[in-house]
Amino acid sequence: MDHESREMFEKIIGSLEKIDSRFEEMDRKFEKIDYRFDAIDRQFEEMDKKFEAIDCRFEAIDRRFEEIDRRFEAIDRRFEEIDRRFEEIDRRFEAVDCRFEEIDRRFEAMDHQFEAMDRRFEAMDHRFEKIENRLEVIELKQDRTAKKLDDLQLDVKIAEKGIRQDIHKLQDEMETVIEVLKQNEMIPQ
């Protein structure tokens, strides 16, 4: 193998080693992205738990409304006894008012929680935009790497063709030298 071919092979091997290190770097970056997606999944799980808690609160509110409905029905059934039980009805209305105030307070708390959730969703949207931007950069780098790899493959094929031609030429020259040596009887025929 002549000096040029050896240099060419060394360049090809060096290029392949660079490509391999770039792929390893890409693997590390993909692992980081996987880790980030795992964190996002955990956040979604936490959000699911919070939604379940909110659902429980709504169910409790529904039960309280059903209780209020049952009490109003009781009031309607006892309306005929208003004269005798008027003070009792007033007391029950006060209890209902307290419950509504409690429900109002709970609704206000829920409003605050929904606002907090909105802020969290906005933060998540921002994070997703960052991830999308990073993925676009990675895709661009992957496209460039793929083109470079294609170019390298073409260069290797061209080099292989040149080497084959050089080997064929050397074989022809060796055959010519052997033939000349045989004609001059320097080697046995």
Tab-separated table of C-alpha atoms in Angstrom:
chain	number	residue	atom	x	y	z
A	1	MET	CA	0.000	0.000	0.000
A	2	ASP	CA	1.504	3.313	-1.003
A	3	HIS	CA	1.812	6.380	1.182
A	4	GLU	CA	-1.194	8.217	-0.364
A	5	SER	CA	-3.523	5.260	0.187
A	6	ARG	CA	-2.367	4.919	3.765
A	7	GLU	CA	-2.965	8.620	4.388
A	8	MET	CA	-6.392	8.342	2.808
A	9	PHE	CA	-7.285	5.362	5.032
A	10	GLU	CA	-6.063	7.243	8.097
A	11	LYS	CA	-8.239	10.227	7.137
A	12	ILE	CA	-11.243	7.948	6.642
A	13	ILE	CA	-10.647	6.254	9.987
A	14	GLY	CA	-10.285	9.653	11.663
A	15	SER	CA	-13.537	10.837	10.071
A	16	LEU	CA	-15.331	7.681	11.194
A	17	GLU	CA	-14.046	8.166	14.743
A	18	LYS	CA	-15.339	11.764	14.713
A	19	ILE	CA	-18.726	10.563	13.472
A	20	ASP	CA	-18.809	7.888	16.168
A	21	SER	CA	-18.048	10.452	18.879
A	22	ARG	CA	-20.770	12.734	17.517
A	23	PHE	CA	-23.259	9.864	17.663
A	24	GLU	CA	-22.234	9.179	21.260
A	25	GLU	CA	-22.775	12.861	22.053
A	26	MET	CA	-26.208	12.675	20.420
A	27	ASP	CA	-27.020	9.600	22.542
A	28	ARG	CA	-26.138	11.537	25.691
A	29	LYS	CA	-28.362	14.419	24.619
A	30	PHE	CA	-31.240	12.036	23.896
A	31	GLU	CA	-30.811	10.562	27.375
A	32	LYS	CA	-31.110	14.067	28.829
A	33	ILE	CA	-34.292	14.626	26.825
A	34	ASP	CA	-35.659	11.277	28.084
A	35	TYR	CA	-34.923	12.397	31.630
A	36	ARG	CA	-36.796	15.648	31.028
A	37	PHE	CA	-39.771	13.784	29.574
A	38	ASP	CA	-39.799	11.588	32.694
A	39	ALA	CA	-39.959	14.736	34.825
A	40	ILE	CA	-42.838	16.038	32.714
A	41	ASP	CA	-44.636	12.696	33.143
A	42	ARG	CA	-44.221	12.990	36.915
A	43	GLN	CA	-45.674	16.492	36.789
A	44	PHE	CA	-48.663	15.196	34.834
A	45	GLU	CA	-49.150	12.480	37.442
A	46	GLU	CA	-49.106	15.141	40.168
A	47	MET	CA	-51.651	17.148	38.199
A	48	ASP	CA	-53.836	14.045	37.895
A	49	LYS	CA	-53.747	13.659	41.678
A	50	LYS	CA	-54.746	17.295	42.080
A	51	PHE	CA	-57.600	16.848	39.618
A	52	GLU	CA	-58.752	13.814	41.603
A	53	ALA	CA	-58.745	15.944	44.754
A	54	ILE	CA	-60.768	18.599	42.954
A	55	ASP	CA	-63.213	15.925	41.780
A	56	CYS	CA	-63.604	14.777	45.389
A	57	ARG	CA	-64.344	18.351	46.404
A	58	PHE	CA	-66.973	18.662	43.693
A	59	GLU	CA	-68.556	15.422	44.868
A	60	ALA	CA	-68.647	16.780	48.417
A	61	ILE	CA	-70.259	19.967	47.139
A	62	ASP	CA	-72.811	17.896	45.213
A	63	ARG	CA	-73.587	15.931	48.360
A	64	ARG	CA	-74.026	19.184	50.255
A	65	PHE	CA	-76.383	20.495	47.584
A	66	GLU	CA	-78.357	17.276	47.758
A	67	GLU	CA	-78.532	17.704	51.519
A	68	ILE	CA	-79.710	21.273	51.055
A	69	ASP	CA	-82.344	20.044	48.600
A	70	ARG	CA	-83.529	17.451	51.112
A	71	ARG	CA	-83.772	20.140	53.790
A	72	PHE	CA	-85.761	22.432	51.532
A	73	GLU	CA	-88.104	19.537	50.813
A	74	ALA	CA	-88.488	19.062	54.545
A	75	ILE	CA	-89.230	22.773	54.873
A	76	ASP	CA	-91.857	22.480	52.121
A	77	ARG	CA	-93.469	19.514	53.871
A	78	ARG	CA	-93.549	21.439	57.124
A	79	PHE	CA	-94.690	24.699	55.651
A	80	GLU	CA	-98.201	23.985	56.870
A	81	GLU	CA	-96.864	24.149	60.396
A	82	ILE	CA	-95.286	27.594	59.857
A	83	ASP	CA	-97.103	29.223	62.753
A	84	ARG	CA	-95.935	26.625	65.217
A	85	ARG	CA	-92.401	26.094	63.854
A	86	PHE	CA	-91.508	29.489	62.422
A	87	GLU	CA	-88.585	29.986	64.761
A	88	GLU	CA	-87.207	26.552	63.832
A	89	ILE	CA	-87.390	27.415	60.123
A	90	ASP	CA	-85.521	30.676	60.743
A	91	ARG	CA	-82.794	28.723	62.488
A	92	ARG	CA	-82.567	26.295	59.583
A	93	PHE	CA	-82.308	29.165	57.078
A	94	GLU	CA	-79.441	30.579	59.058
A	95	ALA	CA	-77.743	27.168	58.892
A	96	VAL	CA	-78.276	27.087	55.140
A	97	ASP	CA	-76.838	30.596	54.830
A	98	CYS	CA	-73.767	29.467	56.760
A	99	ARG	CA	-73.395	26.517	54.470
A	100	PHE	CA	-73.698	28.723	51.400
A	101	GLU	CA	-71.074	31.020	52.815
A	102	GLU	CA	-68.873	27.992	53.333
A	103	ILE	CA	-69.575	26.884	49.778
A	104	ASP	CA	-68.741	30.405	48.541
A	105	ARG	CA	-65.464	30.278	50.432
A	106	ARG	CA	-64.722	26.899	48.892
A	107	PHE	CA	-65.548	28.190	45.432
A	108	GLU	CA	-63.189	31.085	46.001
A	109	ALA	CA	-60.502	28.642	47.074
A	110	MET	CA	-61.186	26.578	43.964
A	111	ASP	CA	-60.922	29.735	41.835
A	112	HIS	CA	-57.493	30.368	43.351
A	113	GLN	CA	-56.498	26.785	42.632
A	114	PHE	CA	-57.661	27.086	39.031
A	115	GLU	CA	-55.656	30.271	38.663
A	116	ALA	CA	-52.610	28.484	40.052
A	117	MET	CA	-53.221	25.643	37.598
A	118	ASP	CA	-53.460	28.165	34.736
A	119	ARG	CA	-50.092	29.597	35.754
A	120	ARG	CA	-48.627	26.114	35.859
A	121	PHE	CA	-50.037	25.310	32.425
A	122	GLU	CA	-48.486	28.505	31.073
A	123	ALA	CA	-45.143	27.497	32.555
A	124	MET	CA	-45.517	24.045	31.032
A	125	ASP	CA	-46.342	25.590	27.636
A	126	HIS	CA	-43.176	27.638	27.909
A	127	ARG	CA	-41.172	24.537	28.764
A	128	PHE	CA	-42.696	22.623	25.860
A	129	GLU	CA	-41.746	25.451	23.512
A	130	LYS	CA	-38.166	25.233	24.754
A	131	ILE	CA	-38.138	21.463	24.229
A	132	GLU	CA	-39.572	21.877	20.728
A	133	ASN	CA	-36.864	24.425	19.913
A	134	ARG	CA	-34.203	22.084	21.200
A	135	LEU	CA	-35.644	19.194	19.206
A	136	GLU	CA	-35.561	21.339	16.067
A	137	VAL	CA	-31.877	22.089	16.685
A	138	ILE	CA	-31.207	18.385	17.204
A	139	GLU	CA	-33.041	17.548	13.980
A	140	LEU	CA	-30.968	20.105	12.086
A	141	LYS	CA	-27.777	18.666	13.528
A	142	GLN	CA	-28.930	15.165	12.688
A	143	ASP	CA	-29.666	16.234	9.099
A	144	ARG	CA	-26.192	17.757	8.826
A	145	THR	CA	-24.605	14.653	10.304
A	146	ALA	CA	-26.557	12.426	7.905
A	147	LYS	CA	-25.371	14.528	4.936
A	148	LYS	CA	-21.792	14.368	6.167
A	149	LEU	CA	-22.111	10.613	6.584
A	150	ASP	CA	-23.463	10.310	3.034
A	151	ASP	CA	-20.565	12.436	1.773
A	152	LEU	CA	-18.137	10.259	3.726
A	153	GLN	CA	-19.646	7.095	2.255
A	154	LEU	CA	-19.258	8.558	-1.220
A	155	ASP	CA	-15.634	9.511	-0.466
A	156	VAL	CA	-14.965	5.970	0.803
A	157	LYS	CA	-16.467	4.443	-2.353
A	158	ILE	CA	-14.408	6.778	-4.525
A	159	ALA	CA	-11.304	5.871	-2.546
A	160	GLU	CA	-12.097	2.152	-2.880
A	161	LYS	CA	-12.483	2.539	-6.634
A	162	GLY	CA	-9.158	4.407	-6.835
A	163	ILE	CA	-7.440	1.752	-4.724
A	164	ARG	CA	-8.859	-1.033	-6.913
A	165	GLN	CA	-7.628	0.768	-10.000
A	166	ASP	CA	-4.165	1.195	-8.422
A	167	ILE	CA	-4.070	-2.496	-7.479
A	168	HIS	CA	-5.154	-3.526	-10.970
A	169	LYS	CA	-2.511	-1.221	-12.475
A	170	LEU	CA	0.143	-2.695	-10.159
A	171	GLN	CA	-0.886	-6.214	-11.145
A	172	ASP	CA	-0.621	-5.296	-14.837
A	173	GLU	CA	2.810	-3.786	-14.238
A	174	MET	CA	3.920	-6.874	-12.284
A	175	GLU	CA	2.739	-9.123	-15.083
A	176	THR	CA	4.656	-6.939	-17.551
A	177	VAL	CA	7.789	-7.100	-15.390
A	178	ILE	CA	7.451	-10.904	-15.062
A	179	GLU	CA	6.982	-11.224	-18.814
A	180	VAL	CA	10.063	-9.057	-19.506
A	181	LEU	CA	12.073	-11.099	-16.991
A	182	LYS	CA	10.942	-14.320	-18.647
A	183	GLN	CA	11.866	-13.027	-22.093
A	184	ASN	CA	15.313	-12.042	-20.852
A	185	GLU	CA	15.487	-15.446	-19.174
A	186	MET	CA	16.114	-13.929	-15.792
A	187	ILE	CA	13.446	-16.131	-14.255
A	188	PRO	CA	12.419	-19.615	-15.301
A	189	GLN	CA	9.466	-19.932	-17.606
